[in-house]
Coordinates of C-alpha atoms and ligand atoms in Angstrom, one line a residue:
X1 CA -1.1 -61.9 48.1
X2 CA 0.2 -63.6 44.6
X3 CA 3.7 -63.7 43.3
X4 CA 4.2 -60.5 41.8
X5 CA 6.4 -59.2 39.5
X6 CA 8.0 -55.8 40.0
X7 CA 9.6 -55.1 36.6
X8 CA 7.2 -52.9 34.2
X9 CA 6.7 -55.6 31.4
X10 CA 6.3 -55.0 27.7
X11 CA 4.0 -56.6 25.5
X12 CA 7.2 -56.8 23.2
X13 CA 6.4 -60.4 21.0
X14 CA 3.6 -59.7 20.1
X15 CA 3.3 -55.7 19.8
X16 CA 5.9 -55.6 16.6
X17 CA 3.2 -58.0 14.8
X18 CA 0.1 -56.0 15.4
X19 CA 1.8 -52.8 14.8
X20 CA 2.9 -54.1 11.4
X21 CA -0.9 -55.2 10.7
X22 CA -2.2 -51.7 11.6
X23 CA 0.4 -50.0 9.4
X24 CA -0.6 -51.6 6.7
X25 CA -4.3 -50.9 7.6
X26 CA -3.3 -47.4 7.5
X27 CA -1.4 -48.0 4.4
X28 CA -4.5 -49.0 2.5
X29 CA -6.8 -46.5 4.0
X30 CA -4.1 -43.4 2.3
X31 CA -4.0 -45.6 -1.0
X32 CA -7.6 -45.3 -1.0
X33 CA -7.5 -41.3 -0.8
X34 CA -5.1 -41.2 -3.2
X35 CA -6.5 -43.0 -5.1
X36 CA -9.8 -40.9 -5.5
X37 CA -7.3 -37.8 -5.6
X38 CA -6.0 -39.2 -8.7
X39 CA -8.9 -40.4 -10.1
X40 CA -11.4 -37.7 -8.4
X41 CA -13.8 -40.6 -7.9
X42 CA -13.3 -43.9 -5.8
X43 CA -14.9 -46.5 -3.7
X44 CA -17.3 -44.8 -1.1
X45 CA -15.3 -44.2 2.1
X46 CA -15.0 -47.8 4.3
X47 CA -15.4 -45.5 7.6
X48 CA -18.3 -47.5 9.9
X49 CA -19.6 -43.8 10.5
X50 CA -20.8 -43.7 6.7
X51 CA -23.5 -45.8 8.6
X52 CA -25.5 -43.0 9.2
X53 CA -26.4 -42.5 6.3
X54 CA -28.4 -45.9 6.5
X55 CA -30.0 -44.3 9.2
X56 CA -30.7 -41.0 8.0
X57 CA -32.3 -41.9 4.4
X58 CA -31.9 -45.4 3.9
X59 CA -28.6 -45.3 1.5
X60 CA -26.7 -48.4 1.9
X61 CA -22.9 -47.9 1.9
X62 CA -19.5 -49.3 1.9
X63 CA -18.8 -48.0 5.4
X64 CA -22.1 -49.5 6.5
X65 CA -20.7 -52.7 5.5
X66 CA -17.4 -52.2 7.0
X67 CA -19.5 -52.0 10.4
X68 CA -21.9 -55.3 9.8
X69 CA -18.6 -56.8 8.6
X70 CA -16.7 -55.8 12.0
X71 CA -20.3 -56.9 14.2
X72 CA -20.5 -60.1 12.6
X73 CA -17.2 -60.5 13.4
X74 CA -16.8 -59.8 17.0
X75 CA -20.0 -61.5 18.0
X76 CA -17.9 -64.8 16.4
X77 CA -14.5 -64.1 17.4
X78 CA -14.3 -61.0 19.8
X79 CA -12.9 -57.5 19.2
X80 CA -10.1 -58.3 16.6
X81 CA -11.4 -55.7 14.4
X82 CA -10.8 -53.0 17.2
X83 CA -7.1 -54.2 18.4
X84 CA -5.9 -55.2 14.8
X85 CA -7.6 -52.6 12.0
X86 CA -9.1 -49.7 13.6
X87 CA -6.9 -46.7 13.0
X88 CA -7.9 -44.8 16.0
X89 CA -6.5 -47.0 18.0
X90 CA -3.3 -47.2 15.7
X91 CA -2.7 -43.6 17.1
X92 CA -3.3 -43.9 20.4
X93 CA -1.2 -47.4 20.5
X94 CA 1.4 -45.0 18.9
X95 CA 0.8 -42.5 21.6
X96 CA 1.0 -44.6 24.2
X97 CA 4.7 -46.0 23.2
X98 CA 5.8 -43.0 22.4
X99 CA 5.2 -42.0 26.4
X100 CA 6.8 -44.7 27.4
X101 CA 9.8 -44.0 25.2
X102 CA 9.8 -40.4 27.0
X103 CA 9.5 -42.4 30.5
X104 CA 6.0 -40.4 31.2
X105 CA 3.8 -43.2 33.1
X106 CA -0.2 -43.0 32.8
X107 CA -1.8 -44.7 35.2
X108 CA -5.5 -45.8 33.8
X109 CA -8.9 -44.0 34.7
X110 CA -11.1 -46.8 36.0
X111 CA -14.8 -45.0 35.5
X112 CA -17.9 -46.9 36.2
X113 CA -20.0 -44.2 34.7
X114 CA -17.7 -42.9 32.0
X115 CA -18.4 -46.3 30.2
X116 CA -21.9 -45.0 29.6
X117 CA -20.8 -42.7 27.0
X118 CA -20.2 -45.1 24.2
X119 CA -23.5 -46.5 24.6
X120 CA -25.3 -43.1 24.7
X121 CA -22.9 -42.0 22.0
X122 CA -24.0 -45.0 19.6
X123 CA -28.2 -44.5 20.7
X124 CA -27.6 -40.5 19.7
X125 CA -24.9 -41.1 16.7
X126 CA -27.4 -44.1 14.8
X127 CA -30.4 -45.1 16.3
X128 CA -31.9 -41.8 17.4
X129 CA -31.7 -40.4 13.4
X130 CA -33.3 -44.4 12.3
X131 CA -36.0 -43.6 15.1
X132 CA -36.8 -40.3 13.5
X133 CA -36.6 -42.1 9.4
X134 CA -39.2 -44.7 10.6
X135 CA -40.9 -42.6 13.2
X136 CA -41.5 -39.8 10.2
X137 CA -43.0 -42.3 7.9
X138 CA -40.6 -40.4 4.8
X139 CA -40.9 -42.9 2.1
X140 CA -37.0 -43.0 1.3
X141 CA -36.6 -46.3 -0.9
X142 CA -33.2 -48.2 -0.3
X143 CA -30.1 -46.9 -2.6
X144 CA -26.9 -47.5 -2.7
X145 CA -23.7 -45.9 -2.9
X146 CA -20.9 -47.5 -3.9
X147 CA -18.7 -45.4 -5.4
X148 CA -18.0 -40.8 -4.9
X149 CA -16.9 -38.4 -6.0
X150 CA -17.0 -36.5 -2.4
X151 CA -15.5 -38.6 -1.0
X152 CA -14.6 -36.2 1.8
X153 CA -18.1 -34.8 2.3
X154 CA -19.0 -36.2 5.9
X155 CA -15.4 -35.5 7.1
X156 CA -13.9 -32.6 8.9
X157 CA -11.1 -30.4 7.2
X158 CA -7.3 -31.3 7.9
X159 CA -7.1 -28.5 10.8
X160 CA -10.1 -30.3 12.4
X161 CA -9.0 -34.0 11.8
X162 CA -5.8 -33.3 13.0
X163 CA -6.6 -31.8 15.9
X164 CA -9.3 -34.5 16.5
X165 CA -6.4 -37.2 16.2
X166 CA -4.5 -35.1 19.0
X167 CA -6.9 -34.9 21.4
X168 CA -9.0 -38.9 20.6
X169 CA -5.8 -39.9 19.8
X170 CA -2.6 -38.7 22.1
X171 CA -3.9 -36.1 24.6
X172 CA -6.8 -38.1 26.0
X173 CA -4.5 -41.1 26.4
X174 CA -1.7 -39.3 28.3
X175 CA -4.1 -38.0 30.8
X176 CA -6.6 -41.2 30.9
X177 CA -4.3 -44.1 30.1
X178 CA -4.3 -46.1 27.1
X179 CA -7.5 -46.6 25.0
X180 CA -9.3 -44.4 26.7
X181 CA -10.8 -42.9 23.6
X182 CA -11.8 -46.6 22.6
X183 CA -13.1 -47.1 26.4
X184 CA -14.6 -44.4 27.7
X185 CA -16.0 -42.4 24.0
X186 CA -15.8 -44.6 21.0
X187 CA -19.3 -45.1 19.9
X188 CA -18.8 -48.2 17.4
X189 CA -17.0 -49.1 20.9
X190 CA -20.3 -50.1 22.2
X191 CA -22.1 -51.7 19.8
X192 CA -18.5 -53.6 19.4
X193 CA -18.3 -54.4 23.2
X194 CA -21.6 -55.8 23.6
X195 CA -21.1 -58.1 20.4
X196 CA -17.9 -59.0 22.5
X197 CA -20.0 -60.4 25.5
X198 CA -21.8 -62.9 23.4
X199 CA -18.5 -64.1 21.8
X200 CA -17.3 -67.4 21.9
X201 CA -13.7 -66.6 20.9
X202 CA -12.0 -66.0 24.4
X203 CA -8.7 -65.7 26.3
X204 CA -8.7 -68.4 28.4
X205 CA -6.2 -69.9 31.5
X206 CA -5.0 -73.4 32.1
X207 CA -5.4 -72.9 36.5
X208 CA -2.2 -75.7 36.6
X209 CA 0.1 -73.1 34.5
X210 CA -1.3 -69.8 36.0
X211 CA 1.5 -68.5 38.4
X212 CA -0.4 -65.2 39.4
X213 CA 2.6 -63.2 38.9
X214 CA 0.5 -60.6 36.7
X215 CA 2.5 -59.7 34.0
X216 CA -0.8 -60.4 31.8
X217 CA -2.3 -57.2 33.2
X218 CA 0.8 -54.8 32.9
X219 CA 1.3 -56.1 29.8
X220 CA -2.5 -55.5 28.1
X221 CA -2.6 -51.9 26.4
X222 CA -6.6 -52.0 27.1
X223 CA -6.2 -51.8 31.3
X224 CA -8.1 -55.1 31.5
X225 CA -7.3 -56.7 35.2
X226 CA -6.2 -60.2 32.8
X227 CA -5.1 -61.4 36.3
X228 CA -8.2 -61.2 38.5
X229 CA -10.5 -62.1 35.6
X230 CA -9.3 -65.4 34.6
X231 CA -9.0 -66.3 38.3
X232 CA -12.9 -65.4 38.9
X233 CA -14.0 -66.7 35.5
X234 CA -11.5 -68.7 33.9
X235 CA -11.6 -66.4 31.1
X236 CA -10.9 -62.9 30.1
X237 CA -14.8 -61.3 30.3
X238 CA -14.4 -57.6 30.3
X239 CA -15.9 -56.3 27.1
X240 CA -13.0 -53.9 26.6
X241 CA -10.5 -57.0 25.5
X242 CA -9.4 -56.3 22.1
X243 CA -7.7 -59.5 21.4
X244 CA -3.9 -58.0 20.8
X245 CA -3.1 -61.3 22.2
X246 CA -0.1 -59.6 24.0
X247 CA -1.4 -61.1 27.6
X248 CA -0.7 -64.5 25.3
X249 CA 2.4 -64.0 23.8
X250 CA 3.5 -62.9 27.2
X251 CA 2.6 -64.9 30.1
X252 CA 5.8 -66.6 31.3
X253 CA 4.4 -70.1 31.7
X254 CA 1.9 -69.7 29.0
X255 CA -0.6 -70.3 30.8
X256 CA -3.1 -68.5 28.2
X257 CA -4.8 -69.0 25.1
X258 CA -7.1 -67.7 22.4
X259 CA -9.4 -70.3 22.2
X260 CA -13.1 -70.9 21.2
X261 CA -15.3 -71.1 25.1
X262 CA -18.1 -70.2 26.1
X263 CA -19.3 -66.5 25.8
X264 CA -18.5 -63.8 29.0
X265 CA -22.2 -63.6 28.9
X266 CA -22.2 -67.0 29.9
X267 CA -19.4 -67.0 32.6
X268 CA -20.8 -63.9 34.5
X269 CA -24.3 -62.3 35.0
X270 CA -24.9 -58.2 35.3
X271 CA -22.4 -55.6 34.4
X272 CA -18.4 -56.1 34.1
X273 CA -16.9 -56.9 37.2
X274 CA -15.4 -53.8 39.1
X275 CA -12.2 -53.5 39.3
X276 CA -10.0 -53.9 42.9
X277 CA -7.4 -51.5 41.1
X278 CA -7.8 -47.8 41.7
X279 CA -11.7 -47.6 42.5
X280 CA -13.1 -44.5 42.1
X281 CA -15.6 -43.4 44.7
X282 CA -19.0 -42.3 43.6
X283 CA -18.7 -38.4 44.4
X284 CA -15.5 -39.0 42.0
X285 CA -17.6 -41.0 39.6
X286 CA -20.3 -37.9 39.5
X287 CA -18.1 -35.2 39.2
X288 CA -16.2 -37.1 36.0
X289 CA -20.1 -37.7 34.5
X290 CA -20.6 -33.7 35.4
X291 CA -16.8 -32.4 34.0
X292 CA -17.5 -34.7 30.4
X293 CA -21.1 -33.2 30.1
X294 CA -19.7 -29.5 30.4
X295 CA -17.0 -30.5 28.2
X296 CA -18.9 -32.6 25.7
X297 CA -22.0 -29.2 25.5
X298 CA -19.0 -26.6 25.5
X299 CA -17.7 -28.3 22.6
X300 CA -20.2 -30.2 20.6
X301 CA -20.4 -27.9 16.9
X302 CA -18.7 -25.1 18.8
X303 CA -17.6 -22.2 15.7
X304 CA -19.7 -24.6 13.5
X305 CA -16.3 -26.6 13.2
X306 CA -16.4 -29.4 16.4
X307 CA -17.9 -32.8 15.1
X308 CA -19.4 -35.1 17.5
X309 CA -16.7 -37.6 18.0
X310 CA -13.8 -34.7 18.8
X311 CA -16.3 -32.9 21.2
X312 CA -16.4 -36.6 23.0
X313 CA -12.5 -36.4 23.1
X314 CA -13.1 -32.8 24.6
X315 CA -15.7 -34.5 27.3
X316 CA -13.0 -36.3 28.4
X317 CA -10.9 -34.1 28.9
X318 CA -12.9 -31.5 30.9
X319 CA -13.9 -34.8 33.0
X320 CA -9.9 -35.4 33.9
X321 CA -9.9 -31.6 35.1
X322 CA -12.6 -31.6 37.3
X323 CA -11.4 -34.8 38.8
X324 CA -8.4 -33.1 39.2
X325 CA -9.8 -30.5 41.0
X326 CA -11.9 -32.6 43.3
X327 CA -8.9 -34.9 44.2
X328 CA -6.8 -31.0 45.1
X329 CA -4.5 -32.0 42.7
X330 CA -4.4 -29.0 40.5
X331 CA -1.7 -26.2 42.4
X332 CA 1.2 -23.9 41.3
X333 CA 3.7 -25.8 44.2
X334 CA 2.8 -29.0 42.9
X335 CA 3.6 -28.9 39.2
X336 CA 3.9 -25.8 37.8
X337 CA 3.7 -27.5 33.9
X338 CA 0.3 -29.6 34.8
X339 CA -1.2 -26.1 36.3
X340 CA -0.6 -24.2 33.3
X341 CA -2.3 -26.6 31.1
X342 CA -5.3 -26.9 33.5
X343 CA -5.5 -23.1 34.0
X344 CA -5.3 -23.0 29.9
X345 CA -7.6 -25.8 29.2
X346 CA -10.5 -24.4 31.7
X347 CA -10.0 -20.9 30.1
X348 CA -10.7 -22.9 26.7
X349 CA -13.8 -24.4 28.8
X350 CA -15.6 -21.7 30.2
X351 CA -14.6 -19.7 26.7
X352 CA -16.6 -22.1 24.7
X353 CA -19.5 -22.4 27.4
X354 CA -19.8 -18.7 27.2
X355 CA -20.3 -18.9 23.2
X356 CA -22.5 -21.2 23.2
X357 CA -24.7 -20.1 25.6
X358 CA -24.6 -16.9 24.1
X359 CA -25.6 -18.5 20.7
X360 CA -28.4 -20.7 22.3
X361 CA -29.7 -17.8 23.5
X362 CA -29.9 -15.5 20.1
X363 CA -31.3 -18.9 18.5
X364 CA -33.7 -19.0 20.8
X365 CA -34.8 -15.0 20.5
X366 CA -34.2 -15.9 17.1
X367 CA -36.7 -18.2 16.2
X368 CA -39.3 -16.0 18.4
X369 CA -39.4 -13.7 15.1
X370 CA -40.6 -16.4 12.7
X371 CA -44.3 -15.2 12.2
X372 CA -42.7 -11.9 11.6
X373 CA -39.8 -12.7 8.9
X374 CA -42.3 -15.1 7.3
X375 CA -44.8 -12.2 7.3
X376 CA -42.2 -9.9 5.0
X377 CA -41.6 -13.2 3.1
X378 CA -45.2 -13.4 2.3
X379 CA -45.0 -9.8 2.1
X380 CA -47.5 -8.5 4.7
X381 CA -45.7 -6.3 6.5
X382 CA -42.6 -4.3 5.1
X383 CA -39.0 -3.4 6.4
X384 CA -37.9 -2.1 8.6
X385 CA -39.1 -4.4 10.5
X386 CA -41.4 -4.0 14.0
X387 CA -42.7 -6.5 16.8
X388 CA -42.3 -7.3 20.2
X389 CA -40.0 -10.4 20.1
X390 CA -37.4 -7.7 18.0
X391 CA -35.8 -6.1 21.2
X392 CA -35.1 -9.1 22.7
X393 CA -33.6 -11.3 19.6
X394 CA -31.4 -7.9 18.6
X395 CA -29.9 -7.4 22.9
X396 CA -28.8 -11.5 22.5
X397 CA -27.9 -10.5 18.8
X398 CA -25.3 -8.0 20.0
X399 CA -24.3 -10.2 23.0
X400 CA -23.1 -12.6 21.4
X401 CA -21.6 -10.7 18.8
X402 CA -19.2 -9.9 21.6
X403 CA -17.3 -12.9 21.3
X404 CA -17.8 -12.7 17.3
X405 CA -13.7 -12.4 16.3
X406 CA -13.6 -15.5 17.2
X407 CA -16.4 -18.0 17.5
X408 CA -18.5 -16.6 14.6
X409 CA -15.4 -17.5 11.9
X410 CA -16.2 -19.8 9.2
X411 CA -19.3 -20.3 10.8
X412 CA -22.9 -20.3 8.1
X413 CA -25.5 -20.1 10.7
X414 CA -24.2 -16.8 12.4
X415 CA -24.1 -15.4 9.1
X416 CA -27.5 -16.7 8.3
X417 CA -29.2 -15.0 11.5
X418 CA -26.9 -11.4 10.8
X419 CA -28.3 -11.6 7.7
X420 CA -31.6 -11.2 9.1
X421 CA -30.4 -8.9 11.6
X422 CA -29.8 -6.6 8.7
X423 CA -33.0 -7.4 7.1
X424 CA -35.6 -6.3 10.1
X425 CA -33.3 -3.1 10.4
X426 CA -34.1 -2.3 6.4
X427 CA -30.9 -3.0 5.2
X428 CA -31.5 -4.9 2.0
X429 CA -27.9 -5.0 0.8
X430 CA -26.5 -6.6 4.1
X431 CA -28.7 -9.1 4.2
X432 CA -27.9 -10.5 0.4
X433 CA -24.2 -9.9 1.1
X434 CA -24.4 -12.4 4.5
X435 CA -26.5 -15.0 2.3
X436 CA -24.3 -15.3 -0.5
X437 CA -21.5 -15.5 2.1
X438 CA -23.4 -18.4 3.2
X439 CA -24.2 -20.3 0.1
X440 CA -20.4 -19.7 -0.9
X441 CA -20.3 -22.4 2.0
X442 CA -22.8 -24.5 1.4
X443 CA -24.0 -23.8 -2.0
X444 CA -26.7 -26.4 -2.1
X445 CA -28.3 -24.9 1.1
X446 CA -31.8 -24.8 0.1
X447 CA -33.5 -22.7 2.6
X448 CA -31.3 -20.0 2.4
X449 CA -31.4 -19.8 -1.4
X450 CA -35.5 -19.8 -1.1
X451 CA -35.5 -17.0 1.8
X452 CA -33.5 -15.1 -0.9
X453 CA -35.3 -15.6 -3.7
X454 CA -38.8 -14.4 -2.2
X455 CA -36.9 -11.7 -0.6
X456 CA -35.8 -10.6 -4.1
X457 CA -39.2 -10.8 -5.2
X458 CA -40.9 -9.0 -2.4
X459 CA -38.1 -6.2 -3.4
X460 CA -39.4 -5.9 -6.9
X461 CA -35.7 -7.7 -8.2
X462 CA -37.3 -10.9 -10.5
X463 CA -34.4 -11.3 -12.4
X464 CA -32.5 -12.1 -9.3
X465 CA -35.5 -13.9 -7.9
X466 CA -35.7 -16.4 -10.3
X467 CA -31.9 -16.7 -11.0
X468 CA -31.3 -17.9 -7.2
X469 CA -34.8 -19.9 -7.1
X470 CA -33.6 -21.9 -9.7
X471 CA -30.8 -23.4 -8.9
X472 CA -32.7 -25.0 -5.8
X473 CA -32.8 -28.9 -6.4
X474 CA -36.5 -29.5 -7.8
X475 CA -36.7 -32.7 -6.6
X476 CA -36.3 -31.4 -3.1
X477 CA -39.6 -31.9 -1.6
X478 CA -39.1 -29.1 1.1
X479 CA -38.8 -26.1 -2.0
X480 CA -41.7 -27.5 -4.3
X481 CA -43.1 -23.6 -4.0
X482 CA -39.8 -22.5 -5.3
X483 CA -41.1 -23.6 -8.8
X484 CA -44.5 -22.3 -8.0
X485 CA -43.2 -19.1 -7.2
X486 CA -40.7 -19.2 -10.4
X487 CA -43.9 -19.7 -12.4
X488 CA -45.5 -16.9 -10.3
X489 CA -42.7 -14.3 -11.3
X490 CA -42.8 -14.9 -14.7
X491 CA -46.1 -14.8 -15.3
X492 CA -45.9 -11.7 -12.9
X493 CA -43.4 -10.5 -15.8
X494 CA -45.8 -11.5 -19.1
X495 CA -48.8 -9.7 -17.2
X496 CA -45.9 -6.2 -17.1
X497 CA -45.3 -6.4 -20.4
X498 CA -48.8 -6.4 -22.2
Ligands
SF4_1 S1 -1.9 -65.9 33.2 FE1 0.3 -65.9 32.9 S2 0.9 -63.7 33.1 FE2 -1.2 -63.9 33.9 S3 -1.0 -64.2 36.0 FE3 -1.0 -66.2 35.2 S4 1.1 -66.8 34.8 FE4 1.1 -64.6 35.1
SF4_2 S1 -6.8 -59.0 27.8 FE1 -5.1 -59.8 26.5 S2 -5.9 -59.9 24.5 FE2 -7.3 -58.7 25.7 S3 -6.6 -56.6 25.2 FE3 -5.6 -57.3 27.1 S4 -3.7 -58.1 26.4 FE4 -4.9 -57.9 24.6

């Protein structure tokens, strides 16, 4: 066995440099907001998830450049853009110190399969919605946006954000080490990671200097095994290095450096070495793949309010509690603190499971009455009204409308489908009460304000009718017939009056 050292290092030289880099990262990011604040319009946000909208319809914007900017990057020099800008990983670095500061140790989750989920999170985040753009033929034409005025319109409200930054940011890292979020969730994570491997900038050892005494790996904040990796490959390979340099500014016979080498792609062939430390067995393995996918469905747009990248955070969180489980490790003698907080976060669990399902399955019964609400809309058949698929679609109604005071809050699509619920049973009134609840939401939502319209119409209420139908975007190729049937009213009208 290698000289070891037993004292708990700190990547103290170097930390105080890169924490004073992200600061200011974060400095210029709240400049930015209050800037457009101030102004109410500024640069588009620099947030690599504006990307999507690239993907989606082809609009090219600042936060699209932000993420060729941090690709290009990393496939020249490796993951700087991760360890020194990315203010994510600002909190959870924070996170991190501040538990050691309270003394509570985290020992990191080693997953083989949990490193999957940045991958599939990236395929389902941009390439699945660029599949469907190109696949659908649409003929968006490239546009740009440089500059908003919403600048908050793809981000979640303070509640959510804040809580997302607990749970990405602090929560997942107390249970699952440090980085978790950026190793075991992060989309941009993968597309970053795999740039890594073809990198040429590296962390490489001089053999003569190397000691073995391993204070690289207790010192790096991203759990890569610094020690064994430069002894199998000369170089630092694992995808998941984020270049804080702190192995380098802290090896007591400098024996490493940041140097330009040849690419891990290069020194190794297959997947990232395993790791000696902590293996997890492969029943562990599938029941932390099985405790994130509960966690990540439970979650994912649960009350209408859970964005993709906190129900990840959530996934990993349901996959540390069914570990814990399977390892026995969850019981009143043991730790009375740790078995409140799992007995409270599986009641959260099985609460959201519950919802959702209950939603799925009134969506479902739901969209089994099409041909009839599009039959009233056309105005062949009149309220109340009657088919088969009714009985079911109204018993899932009510079930889930057991759990309403609370997961229906805030949310438009519940409102949307009670809406109709009101409809079928004749009641005219309650159905434009719930879709002008909605549209106080979302007051550009198109369908909603056509389903009105024509229900208006049908109703004998033109006035209304075109009052609502016109404020739908006319450029909207979905509502073209909203103009038709505006045209349709009025000459309805003319036709009344001779
Ligand atoms: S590289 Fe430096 S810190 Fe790491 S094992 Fe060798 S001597 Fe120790
Ligand atoms: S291997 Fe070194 S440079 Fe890479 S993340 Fe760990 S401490 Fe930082």
């Amino acid at each position: 066995m290698s000289k070891t050292t037993n004292r708990q290092a700190r990547p103290q030289r170097n930390s105080r440099r890169r924490a004073l880099v992200l600061v200011l990262v974060q400095l210029a990011l709240l400049a930015h907001i209050a800037h457009w604040l101030l102004t109410g319009s500024s640069i588009a946000p620099l947030e690599p998830s504006e990307a999507i909208s690239f993907a989606r319809s082809k609009v090219v914007t600042p936060g699209l450049i932000v993420l060729c900017v941090a690709v290009l990057s990393t496939l020249f020099v490796g993951r700087f853009f991760c360890g020194w800008a990315c203010h994510l990983l600002a909190v959870q670095d924070g996170c991190a110190w501040l538990l050691r500061r309270l003394k509570i140790r985290t020992r990191p989750l080693r997953s083989r399969v949990l490193r999957l989920v940045p991958i599939l999170a990236f395929v389902w985040m941009f390439l699945v919605p660029l599949y469907a753009r190109i696949n659908s033929g649409s003929s968006h034409t490239l546009t740009t946006e440089w500059v908003t005025s919403a600048f908050w319109k793809t981000f979640p409200g303070p509640v959510v954000s804040i809580i997302t930054f607990l749970v990405a940011g602090c929560y997942v890292i107390y249970l699952l080490g440090n980085k978790a979020y950026c190793n075991y969730a992060c989309p941009y994570g993968a597309i970053l990671g795999a740039s890594d491997s073809f990198s040429v900038g590296r962390i490489v050892v001089d053999d003569s200097k190397c000691n073995s005494c391993m204070v690289c790996t207790q010192v790096c904040s991203s759990n890569v095994i610094v020690h064994q990796e430069i002894k199998e490959f000369g170089a630092v390979v694992d995808s998941n290095c984020m270049k804080t340099l702190d192995c380098v500014a802290n090896c007591p016979t400098q024996a490493l450096s940041f140097q330009l080498s040849k690419p891990a792609i290069m020194r190794r062939a297959g997947p990232p070495p395993v790791s000696t430390l902590h293996p997890l067995t492969w029943s562990e393995e599938l029941v932390l793949a099985l405790g994130f996918c509960f966690g990540f469905f439970a979650t994912h747009d649960l009350f209408g309010a859970v964005p993709f990248l906190l129900a990840l955070g959530f996934g990993l969180v349901s996959a540390h509690g069914a570990l814990q489980f399977k390892r026995k490790k969850v019981s009143w003698a043991q730790s009375k603190i740790n078995f409140v907080a799992v007995v409270f976060a599986s009641s959260f669990f099985l609460h959201a499971a519950l919802v959702q399902s209950q939603a799925l399955m009134r969506d479902y019964h739901f969209n089994q009455t099409f041909d009839l609400r599009m039959g009233y809309l056309r105005g062949e058949v009149s309220l109340p009204l009657k088919s088969e698929s009714m009985g079911p679609f109204l018993d899932a109604a009510f079930f889930a409308s057991t759990t309403e005071w609370i997961s229906y809050a805030g949310q438009e699509r519940n409102a949307y489908v009670h809406g109709w619920t009101h409809l079928m049973s004749g009641d005219s009134e309650g159905f434009e009460r719930e879709m002008y609840e909605v549209l106080d939401r979302r007051p550009d939502f198109g369908e909603v304000m056509f389903q009105l319209g024509i229900h208006y119409w049908v109703s004998g209420k033109e006035p209304q009718a075109i009052e609502i139908l016109q404020k739908i975007d006319p450029s909207d190729p979905k509502y073209l017939t909203a103009q038709e049937y505006i045209e349709k009213i009025n000459s309805h009208a003319l036709e009344h009056q001779h």
